[in-house]
PDB file of C-alpha atoms in Angstrom:
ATOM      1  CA  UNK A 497    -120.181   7.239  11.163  1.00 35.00           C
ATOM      2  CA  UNK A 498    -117.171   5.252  12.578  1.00 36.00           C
ATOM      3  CA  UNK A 499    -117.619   1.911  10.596  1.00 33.00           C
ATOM      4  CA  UNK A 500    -115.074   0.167  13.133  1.00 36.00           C
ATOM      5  CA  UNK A 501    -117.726   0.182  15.762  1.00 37.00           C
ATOM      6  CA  UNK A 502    -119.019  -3.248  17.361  1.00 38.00           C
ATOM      7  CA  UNK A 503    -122.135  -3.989  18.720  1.00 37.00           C
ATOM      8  CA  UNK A 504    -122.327  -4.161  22.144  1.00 38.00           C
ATOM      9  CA  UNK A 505    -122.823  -7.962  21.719  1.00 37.00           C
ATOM     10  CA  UNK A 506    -119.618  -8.229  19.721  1.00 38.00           C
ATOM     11  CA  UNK A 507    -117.907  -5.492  22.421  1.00 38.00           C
ATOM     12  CA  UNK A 508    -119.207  -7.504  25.292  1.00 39.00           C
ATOM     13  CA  UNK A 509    -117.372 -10.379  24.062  1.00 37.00           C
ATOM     14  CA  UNK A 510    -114.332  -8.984  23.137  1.00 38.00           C
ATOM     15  CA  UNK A 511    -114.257  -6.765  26.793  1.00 40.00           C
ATOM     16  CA  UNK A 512    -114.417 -10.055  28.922  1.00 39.00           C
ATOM     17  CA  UNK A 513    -111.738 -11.598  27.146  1.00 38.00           C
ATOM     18  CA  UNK A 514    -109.195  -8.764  27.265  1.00 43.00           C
ATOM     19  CA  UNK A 515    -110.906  -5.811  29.220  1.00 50.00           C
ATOM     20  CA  UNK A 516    -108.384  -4.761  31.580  1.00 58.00           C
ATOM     21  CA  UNK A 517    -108.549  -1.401  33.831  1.00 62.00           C
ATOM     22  CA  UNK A 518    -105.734   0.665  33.450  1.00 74.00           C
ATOM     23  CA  UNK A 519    -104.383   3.029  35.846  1.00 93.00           C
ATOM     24  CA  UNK A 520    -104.241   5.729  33.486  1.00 98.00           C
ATOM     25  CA  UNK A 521    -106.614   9.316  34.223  1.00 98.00           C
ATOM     26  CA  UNK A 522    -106.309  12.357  31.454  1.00 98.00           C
ATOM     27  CA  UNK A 523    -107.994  15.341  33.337  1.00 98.00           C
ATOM     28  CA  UNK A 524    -108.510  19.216  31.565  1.00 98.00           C
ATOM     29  CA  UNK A 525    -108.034  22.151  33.464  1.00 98.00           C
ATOM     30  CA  UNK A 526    -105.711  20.089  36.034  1.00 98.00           C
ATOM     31  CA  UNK A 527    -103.219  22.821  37.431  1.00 97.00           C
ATOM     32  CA  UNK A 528    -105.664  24.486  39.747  1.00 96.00           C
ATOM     33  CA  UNK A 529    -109.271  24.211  41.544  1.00 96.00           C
ATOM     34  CA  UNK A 530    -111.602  21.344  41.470  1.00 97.00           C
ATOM     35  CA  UNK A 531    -109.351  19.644  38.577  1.00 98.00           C
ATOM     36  CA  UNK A 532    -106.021  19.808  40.611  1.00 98.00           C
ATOM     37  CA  UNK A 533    -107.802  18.402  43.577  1.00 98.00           C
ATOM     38  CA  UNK A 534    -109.277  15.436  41.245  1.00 98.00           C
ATOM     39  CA  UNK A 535    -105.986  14.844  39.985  1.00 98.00           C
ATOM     40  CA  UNK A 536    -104.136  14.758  43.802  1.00 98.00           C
ATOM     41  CA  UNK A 537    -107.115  12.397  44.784  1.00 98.00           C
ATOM     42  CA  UNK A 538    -105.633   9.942  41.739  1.00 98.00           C
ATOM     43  CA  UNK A 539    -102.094  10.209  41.750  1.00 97.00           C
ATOM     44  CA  UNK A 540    -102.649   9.295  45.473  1.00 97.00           C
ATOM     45  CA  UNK A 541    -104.060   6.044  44.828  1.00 96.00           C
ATOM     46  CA  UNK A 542    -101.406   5.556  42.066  1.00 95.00           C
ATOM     47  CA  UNK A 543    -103.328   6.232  38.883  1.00 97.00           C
ATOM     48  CA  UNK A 544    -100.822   7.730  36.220  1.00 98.00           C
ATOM     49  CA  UNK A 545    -101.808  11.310  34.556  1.00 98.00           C
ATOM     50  CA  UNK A 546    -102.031  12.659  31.829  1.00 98.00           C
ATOM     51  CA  UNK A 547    -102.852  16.408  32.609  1.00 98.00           C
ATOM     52  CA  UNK A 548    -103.630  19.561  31.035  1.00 98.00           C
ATOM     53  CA  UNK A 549    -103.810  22.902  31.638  1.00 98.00           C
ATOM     54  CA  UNK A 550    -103.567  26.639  29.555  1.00 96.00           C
ATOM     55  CA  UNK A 551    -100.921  28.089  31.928  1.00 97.00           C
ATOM     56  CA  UNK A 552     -97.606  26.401  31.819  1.00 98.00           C
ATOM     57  CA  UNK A 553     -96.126  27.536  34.503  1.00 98.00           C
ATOM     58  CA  UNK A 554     -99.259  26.746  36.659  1.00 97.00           C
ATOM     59  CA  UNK A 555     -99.157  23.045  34.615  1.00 98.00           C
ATOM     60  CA  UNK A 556     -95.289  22.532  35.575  1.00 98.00           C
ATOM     61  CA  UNK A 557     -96.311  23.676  39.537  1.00 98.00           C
ATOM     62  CA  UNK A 558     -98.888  20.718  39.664  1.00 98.00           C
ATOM     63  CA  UNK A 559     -96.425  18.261  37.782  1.00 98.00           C
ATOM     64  CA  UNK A 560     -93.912  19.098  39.985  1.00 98.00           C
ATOM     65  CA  UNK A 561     -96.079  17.867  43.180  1.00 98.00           C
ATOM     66  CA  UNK A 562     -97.984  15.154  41.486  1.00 98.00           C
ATOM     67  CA  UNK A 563     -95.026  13.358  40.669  1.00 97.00           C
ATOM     68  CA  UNK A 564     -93.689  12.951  43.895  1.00 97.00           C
ATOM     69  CA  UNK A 565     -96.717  10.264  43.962  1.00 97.00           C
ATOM     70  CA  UNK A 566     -97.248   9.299  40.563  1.00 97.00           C
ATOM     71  CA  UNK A 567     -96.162   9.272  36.783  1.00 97.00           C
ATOM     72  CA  UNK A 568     -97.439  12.157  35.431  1.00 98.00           C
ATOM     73  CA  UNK A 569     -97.266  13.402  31.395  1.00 98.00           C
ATOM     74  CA  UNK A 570     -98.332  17.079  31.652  1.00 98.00           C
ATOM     75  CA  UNK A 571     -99.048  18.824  28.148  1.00 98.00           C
ATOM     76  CA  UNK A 572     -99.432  22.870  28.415  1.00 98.00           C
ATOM     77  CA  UNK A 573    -102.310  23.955  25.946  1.00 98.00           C
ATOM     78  CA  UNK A 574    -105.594  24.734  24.745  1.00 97.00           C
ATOM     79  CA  UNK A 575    -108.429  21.848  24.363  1.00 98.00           C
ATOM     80  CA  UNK A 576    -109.739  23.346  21.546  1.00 98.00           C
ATOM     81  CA  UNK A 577    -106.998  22.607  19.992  1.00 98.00           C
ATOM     82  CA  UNK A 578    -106.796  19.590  17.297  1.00 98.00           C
ATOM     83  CA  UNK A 579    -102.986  18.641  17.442  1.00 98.00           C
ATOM     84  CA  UNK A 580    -102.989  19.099  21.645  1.00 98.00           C
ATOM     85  CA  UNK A 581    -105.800  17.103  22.188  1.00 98.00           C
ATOM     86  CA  UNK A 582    -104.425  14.147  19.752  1.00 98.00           C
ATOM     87  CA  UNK A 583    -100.789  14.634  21.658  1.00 98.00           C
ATOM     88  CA  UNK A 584    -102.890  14.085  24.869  1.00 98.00           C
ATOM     89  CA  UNK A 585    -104.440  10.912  23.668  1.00 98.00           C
ATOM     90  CA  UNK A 586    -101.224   9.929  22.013  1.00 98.00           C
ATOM     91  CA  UNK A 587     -99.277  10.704  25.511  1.00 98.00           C
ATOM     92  CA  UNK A 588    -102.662   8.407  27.406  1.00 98.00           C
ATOM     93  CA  UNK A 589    -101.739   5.478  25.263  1.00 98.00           C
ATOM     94  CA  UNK A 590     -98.272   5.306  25.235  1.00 98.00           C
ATOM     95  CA  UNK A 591     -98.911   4.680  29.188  1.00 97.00           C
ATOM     96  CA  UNK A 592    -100.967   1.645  28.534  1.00 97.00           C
ATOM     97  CA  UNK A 593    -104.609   3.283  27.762  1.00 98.00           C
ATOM     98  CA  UNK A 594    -106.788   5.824  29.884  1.00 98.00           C
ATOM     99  CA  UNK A 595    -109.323   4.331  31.690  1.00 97.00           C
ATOM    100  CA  UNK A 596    -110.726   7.437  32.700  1.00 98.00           C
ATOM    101  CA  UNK A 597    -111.171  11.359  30.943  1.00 98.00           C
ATOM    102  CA  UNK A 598    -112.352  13.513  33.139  1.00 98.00           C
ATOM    103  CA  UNK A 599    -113.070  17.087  31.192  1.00 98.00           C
ATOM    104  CA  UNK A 600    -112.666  19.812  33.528  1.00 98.00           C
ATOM    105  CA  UNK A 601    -111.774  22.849  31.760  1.00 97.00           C
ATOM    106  CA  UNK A 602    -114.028  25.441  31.360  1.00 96.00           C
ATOM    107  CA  UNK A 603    -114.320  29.307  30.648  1.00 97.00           C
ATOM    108  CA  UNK A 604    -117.282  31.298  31.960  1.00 95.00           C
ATOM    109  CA  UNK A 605    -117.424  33.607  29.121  1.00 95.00           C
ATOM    110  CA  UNK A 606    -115.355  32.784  26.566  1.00 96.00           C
ATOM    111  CA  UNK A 607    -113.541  36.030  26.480  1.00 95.00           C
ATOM    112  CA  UNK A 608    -109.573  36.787  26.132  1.00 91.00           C
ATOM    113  CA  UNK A 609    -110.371  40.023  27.700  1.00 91.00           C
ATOM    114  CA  UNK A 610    -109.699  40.167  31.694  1.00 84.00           C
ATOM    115  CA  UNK A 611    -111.932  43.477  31.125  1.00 87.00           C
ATOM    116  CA  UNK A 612    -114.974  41.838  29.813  1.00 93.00           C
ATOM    117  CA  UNK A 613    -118.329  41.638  31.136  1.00 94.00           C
ATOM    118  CA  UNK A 614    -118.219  38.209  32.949  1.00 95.00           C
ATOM    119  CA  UNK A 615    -121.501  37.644  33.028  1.00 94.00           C
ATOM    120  CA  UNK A 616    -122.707  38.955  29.840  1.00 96.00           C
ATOM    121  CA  UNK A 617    -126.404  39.338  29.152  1.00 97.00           C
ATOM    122  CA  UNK A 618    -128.381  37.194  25.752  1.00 97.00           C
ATOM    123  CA  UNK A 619    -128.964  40.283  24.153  1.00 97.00           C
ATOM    124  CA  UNK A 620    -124.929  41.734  24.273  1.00 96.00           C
ATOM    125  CA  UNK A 621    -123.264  38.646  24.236  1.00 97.00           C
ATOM    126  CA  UNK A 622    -120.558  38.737  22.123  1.00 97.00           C
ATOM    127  CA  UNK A 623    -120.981  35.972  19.071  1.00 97.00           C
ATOM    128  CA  UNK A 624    -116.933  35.299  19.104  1.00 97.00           C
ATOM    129  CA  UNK A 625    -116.990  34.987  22.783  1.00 97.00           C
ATOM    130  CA  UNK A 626    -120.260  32.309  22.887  1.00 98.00           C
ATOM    131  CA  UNK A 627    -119.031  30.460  19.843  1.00 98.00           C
ATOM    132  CA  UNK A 628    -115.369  30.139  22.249  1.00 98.00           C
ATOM    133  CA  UNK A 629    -118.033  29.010  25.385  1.00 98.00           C
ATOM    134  CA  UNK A 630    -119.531  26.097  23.546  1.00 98.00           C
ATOM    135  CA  UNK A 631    -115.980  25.143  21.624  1.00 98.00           C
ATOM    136  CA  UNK A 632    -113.962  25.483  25.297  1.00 98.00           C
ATOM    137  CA  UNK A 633    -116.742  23.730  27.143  1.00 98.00           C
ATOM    138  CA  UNK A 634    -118.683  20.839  25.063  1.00 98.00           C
ATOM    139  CA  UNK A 635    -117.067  20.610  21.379  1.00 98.00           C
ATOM    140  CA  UNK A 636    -113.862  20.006  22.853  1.00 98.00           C
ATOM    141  CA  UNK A 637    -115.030  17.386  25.793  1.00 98.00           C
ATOM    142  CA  UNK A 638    -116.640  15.855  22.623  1.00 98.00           C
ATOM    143  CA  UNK A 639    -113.511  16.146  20.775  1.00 98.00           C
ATOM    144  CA  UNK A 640    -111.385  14.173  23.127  1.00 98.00           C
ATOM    145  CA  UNK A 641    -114.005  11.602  24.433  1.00 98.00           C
ATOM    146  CA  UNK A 642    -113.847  10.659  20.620  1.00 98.00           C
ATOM    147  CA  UNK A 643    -109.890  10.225  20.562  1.00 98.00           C
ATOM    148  CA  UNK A 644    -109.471   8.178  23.573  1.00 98.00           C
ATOM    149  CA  UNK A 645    -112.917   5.919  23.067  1.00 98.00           C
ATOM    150  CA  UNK A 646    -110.763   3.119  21.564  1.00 98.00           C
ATOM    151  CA  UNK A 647    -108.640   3.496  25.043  1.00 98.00           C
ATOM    152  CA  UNK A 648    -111.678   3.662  27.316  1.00 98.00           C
ATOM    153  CA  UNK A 649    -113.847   0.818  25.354  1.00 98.00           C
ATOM    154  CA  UNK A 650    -110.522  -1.106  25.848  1.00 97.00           C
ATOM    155  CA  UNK A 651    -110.181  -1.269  29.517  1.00 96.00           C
ATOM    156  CA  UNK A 652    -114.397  -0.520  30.320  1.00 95.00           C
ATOM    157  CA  UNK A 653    -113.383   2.964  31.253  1.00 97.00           C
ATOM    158  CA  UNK A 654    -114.999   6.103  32.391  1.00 98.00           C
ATOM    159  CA  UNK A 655    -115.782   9.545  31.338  1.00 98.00           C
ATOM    160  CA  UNK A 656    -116.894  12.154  34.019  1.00 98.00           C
ATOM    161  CA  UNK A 657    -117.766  15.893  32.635  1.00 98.00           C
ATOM    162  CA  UNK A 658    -118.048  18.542  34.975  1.00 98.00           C
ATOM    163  CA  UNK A 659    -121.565  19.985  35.103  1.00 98.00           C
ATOM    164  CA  UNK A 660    -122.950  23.210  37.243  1.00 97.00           C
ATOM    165  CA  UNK A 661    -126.508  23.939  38.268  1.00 96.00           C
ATOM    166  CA  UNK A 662    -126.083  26.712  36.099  1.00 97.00           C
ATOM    167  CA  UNK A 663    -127.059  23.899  33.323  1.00 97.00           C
ATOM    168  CA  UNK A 664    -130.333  23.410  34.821  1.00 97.00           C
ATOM    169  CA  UNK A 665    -131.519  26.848  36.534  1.00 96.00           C
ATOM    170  CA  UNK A 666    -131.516  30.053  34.506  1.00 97.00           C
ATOM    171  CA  UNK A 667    -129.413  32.851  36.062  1.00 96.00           C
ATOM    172  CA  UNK A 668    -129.176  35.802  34.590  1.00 97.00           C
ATOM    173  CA  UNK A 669    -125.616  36.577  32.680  1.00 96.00           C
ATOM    174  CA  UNK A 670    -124.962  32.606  32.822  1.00 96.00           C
ATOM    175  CA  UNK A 671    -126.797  32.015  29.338  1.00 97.00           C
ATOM    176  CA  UNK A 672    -123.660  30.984  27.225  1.00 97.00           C
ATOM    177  CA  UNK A 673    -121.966  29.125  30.125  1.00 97.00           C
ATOM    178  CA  UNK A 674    -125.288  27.382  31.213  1.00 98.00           C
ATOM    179  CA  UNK A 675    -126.368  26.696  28.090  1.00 98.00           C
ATOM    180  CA  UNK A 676    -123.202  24.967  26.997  1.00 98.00           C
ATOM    181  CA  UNK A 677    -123.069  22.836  30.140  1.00 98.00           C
ATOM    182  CA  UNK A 678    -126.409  21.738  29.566  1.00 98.00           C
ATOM    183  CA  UNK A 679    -125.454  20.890  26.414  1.00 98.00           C
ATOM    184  CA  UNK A 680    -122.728  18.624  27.733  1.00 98.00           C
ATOM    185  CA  UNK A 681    -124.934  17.120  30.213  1.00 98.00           C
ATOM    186  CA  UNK A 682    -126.933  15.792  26.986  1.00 98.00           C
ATOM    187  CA  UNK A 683    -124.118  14.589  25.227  1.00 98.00           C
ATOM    188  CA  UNK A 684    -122.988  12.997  28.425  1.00 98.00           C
ATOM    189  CA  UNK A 685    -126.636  11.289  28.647  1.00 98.00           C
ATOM    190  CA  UNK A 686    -126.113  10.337  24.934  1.00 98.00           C
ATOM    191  CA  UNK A 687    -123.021   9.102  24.739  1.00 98.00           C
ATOM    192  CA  UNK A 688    -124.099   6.576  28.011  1.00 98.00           C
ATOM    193  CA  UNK A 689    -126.741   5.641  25.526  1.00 98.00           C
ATOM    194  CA  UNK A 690    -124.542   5.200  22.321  1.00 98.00           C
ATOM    195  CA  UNK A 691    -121.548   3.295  24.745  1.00 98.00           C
ATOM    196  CA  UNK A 692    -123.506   1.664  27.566  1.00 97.00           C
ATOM    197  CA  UNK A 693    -120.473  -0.214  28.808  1.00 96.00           C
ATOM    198  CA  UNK A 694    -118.719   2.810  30.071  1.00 98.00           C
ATOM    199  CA  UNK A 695    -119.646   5.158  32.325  1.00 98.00           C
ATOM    200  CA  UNK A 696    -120.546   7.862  31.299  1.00 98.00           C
ATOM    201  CA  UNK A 697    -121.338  10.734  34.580  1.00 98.00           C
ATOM    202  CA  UNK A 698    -122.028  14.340  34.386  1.00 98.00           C
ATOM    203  CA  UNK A 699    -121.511  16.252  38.307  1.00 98.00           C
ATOM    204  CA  UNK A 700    -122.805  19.306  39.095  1.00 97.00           C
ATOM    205  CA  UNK A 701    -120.004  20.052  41.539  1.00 97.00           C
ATOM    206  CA  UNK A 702    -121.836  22.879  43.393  1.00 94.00           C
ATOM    207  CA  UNK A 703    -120.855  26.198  44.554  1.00 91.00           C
ATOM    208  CA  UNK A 704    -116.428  26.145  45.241  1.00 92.00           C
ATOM    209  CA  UNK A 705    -114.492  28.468  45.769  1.00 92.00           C
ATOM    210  CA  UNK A 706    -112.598  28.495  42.980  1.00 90.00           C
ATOM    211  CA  UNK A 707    -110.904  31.089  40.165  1.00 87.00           C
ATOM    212  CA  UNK A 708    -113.896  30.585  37.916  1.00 89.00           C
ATOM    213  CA  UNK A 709    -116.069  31.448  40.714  1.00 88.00           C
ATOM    214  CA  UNK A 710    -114.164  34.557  41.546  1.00 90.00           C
ATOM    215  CA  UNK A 711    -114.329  35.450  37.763  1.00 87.00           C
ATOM    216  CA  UNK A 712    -118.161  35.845  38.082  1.00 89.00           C
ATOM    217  CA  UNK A 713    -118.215  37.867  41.059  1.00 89.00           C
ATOM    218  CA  UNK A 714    -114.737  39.881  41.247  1.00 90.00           C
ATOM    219  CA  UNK A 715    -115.690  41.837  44.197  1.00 88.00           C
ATOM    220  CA  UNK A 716    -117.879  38.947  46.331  1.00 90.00           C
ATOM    221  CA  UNK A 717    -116.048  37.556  49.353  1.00 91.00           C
ATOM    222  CA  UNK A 718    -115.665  33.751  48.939  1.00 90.00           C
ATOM    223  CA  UNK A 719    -114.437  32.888  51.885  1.00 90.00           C
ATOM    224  CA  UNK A 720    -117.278  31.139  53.036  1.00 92.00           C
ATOM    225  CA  UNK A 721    -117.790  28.877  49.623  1.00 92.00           C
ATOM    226  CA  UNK A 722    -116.066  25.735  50.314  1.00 93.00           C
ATOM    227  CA  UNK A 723    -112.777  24.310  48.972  1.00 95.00           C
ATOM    228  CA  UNK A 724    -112.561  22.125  45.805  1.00 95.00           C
ATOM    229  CA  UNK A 725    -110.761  19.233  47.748  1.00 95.00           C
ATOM    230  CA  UNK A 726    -114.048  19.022  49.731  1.00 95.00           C
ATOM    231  CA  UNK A 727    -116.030  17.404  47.657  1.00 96.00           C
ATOM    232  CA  UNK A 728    -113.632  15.381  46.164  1.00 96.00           C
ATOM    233  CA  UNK A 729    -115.095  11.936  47.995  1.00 95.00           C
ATOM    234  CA  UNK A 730    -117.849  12.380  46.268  1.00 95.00           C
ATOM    235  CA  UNK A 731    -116.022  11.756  42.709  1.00 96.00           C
ATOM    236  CA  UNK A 732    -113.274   9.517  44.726  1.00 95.00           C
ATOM    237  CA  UNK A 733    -116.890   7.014  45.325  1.00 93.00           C
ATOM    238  CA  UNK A 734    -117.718   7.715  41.634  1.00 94.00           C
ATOM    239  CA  UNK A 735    -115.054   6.211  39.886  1.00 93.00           C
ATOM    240  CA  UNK A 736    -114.498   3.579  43.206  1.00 92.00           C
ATOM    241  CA  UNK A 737    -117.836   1.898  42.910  1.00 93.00           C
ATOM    242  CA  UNK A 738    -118.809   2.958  39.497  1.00 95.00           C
ATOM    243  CA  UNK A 739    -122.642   3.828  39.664  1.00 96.00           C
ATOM    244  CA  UNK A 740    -124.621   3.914  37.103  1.00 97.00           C
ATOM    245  CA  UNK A 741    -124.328   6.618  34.283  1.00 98.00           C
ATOM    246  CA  UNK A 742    -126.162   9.771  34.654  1.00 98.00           C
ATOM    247  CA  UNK A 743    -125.852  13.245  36.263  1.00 98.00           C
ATOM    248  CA  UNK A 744    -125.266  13.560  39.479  1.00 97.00           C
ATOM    249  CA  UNK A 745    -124.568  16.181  41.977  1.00 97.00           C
ATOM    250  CA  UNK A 746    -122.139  15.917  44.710  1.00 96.00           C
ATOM    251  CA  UNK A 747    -123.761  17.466  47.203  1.00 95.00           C
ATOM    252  CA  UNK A 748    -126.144  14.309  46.784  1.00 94.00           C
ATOM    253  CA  UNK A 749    -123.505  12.035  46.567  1.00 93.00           C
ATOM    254  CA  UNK A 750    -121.567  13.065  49.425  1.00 92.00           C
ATOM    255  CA  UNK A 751    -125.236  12.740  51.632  1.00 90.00           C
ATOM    256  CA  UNK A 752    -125.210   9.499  50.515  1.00 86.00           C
ATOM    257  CA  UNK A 753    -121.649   8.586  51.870  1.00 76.00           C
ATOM    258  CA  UNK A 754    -122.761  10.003  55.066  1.00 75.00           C
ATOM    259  CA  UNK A 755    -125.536   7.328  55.530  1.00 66.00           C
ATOM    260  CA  UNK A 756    -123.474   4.716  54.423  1.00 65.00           C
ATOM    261  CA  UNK A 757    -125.667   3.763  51.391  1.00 56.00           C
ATOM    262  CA  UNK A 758    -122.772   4.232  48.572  1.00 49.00           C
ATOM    263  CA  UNK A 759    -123.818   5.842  45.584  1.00 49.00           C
TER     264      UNK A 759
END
């Protein structure tokens, strides 16, 4: 139990006396697909970055063009990993604070091995490869939300964790991933609860055409899936007007845009 914590009497207090909101974003999974387009939506209205990303080389690429518009801290590694996430936070508050985490990265099976069933049945799944699912794609968003809370509580920030439908429909060979982003979509729910002056938003993003898409179906023709950057005004309105915690999807979201009722 963290004994430091206030009420939210004591918190609302303390937040209109020296609340500010910082420009800082940390993203996961920034260097390619819906979290690289998140992160050139930010650095283009000037928020500073802290970004993250397995790949280096595909992490220095999207440094490289972010910071011809921004500052931009970009930290190759895992998020499952204790001393990388607590460099990220470290990196977040030597900027000033986040104000908003936005935990991207995911893995759709959990395997190391490019040969591996993608979509693995219940009954074969590997045990390493679910137990890697659930750490990739809720123990570390978990992780990090609880190192940068201090940041976010100080400048009445926001956490948004990237959902799928998968986390509410049950496909076949998407139990692990589905089942961990469902569990993330309670924690996100929870966490609103436990924090309520955050926000705290879970997006179902839809179908993209992106890598982890690709990954499920190696030999499907994406082409017509749309592009990550297109539904990026519906997150740009999330974290503009601030709605209400809760899951959302951006197909819904961008609707509402389009009849000029906000979100």
């Amino acid at each position: 139990m963290d004994t430091a914590r206030r009420t939210p009497a004591s918190r609302s207090s303390a937040s209109r006396s020296s609340a500010s909101r910082s420009s800082v974003a940390v993203l996961t999974g920034a260097s390619r697909g819906l979290g690289l387009a998140l992160a050139r939506a930010l650095a283009a209205e000037g928020r500073q970055l802290v970004i993250t990303a397995r790949d280096p080389d595909e992490l220095a690429s999207a440094e490289d063009e972010l910071s011809r518009l921004t500052t931009v801290v970009a930290l190759a590694g895992s998020v499952v990993d204790d001393d990388h996430r607590a460099e990220l936070a470290a990196a977040a508050s030597r900027l000033g604070g986040a104000s908003l985490l936005v935990n991207n990265a995911s893995t759709l099976n959990g395997s190391a091995d490019e040969d591996a069933d993608p979509l693995p049945s219940l009954a074969t799944y590997p045990l390493p490869d679910l137990l890697e699912t659930f750490e990739v794609n809720v123990l570390a968003p978990i992780a990090l939300t609880q190192l940068l809370l201090p940041q976010l509580r100080q400048h009445e920030g926001a956490v948004l964790n990237i959902s799928s439908d998968a986390a509410v429909q049950a496909y076949a060979g998407w139990g692990g991933y589905g089942a961990a982003k469902a569990a993330l979509d309670h924690v996100s729910a929870v966490l609103a609860a436990e924090e309520p002056e955050l926000r705290v938003w879970a997006v179902d993003p839809g179908d993209l055409r992106t890598r982890l898409h690709q990954q499920a179906f190696p030999d499907a023709d994406l082409s017509g899936l749309p592009l990550p950057a297109t539904v990026v005004p519906a997150f740009r309105a999330l974290w503009r007007t601030r709605p209400a915690s809760g899951r959302y999807r951006a197909a819904a979201l961008l609707a509402d845009a389009a009849l000029g009722s906000g979100v």
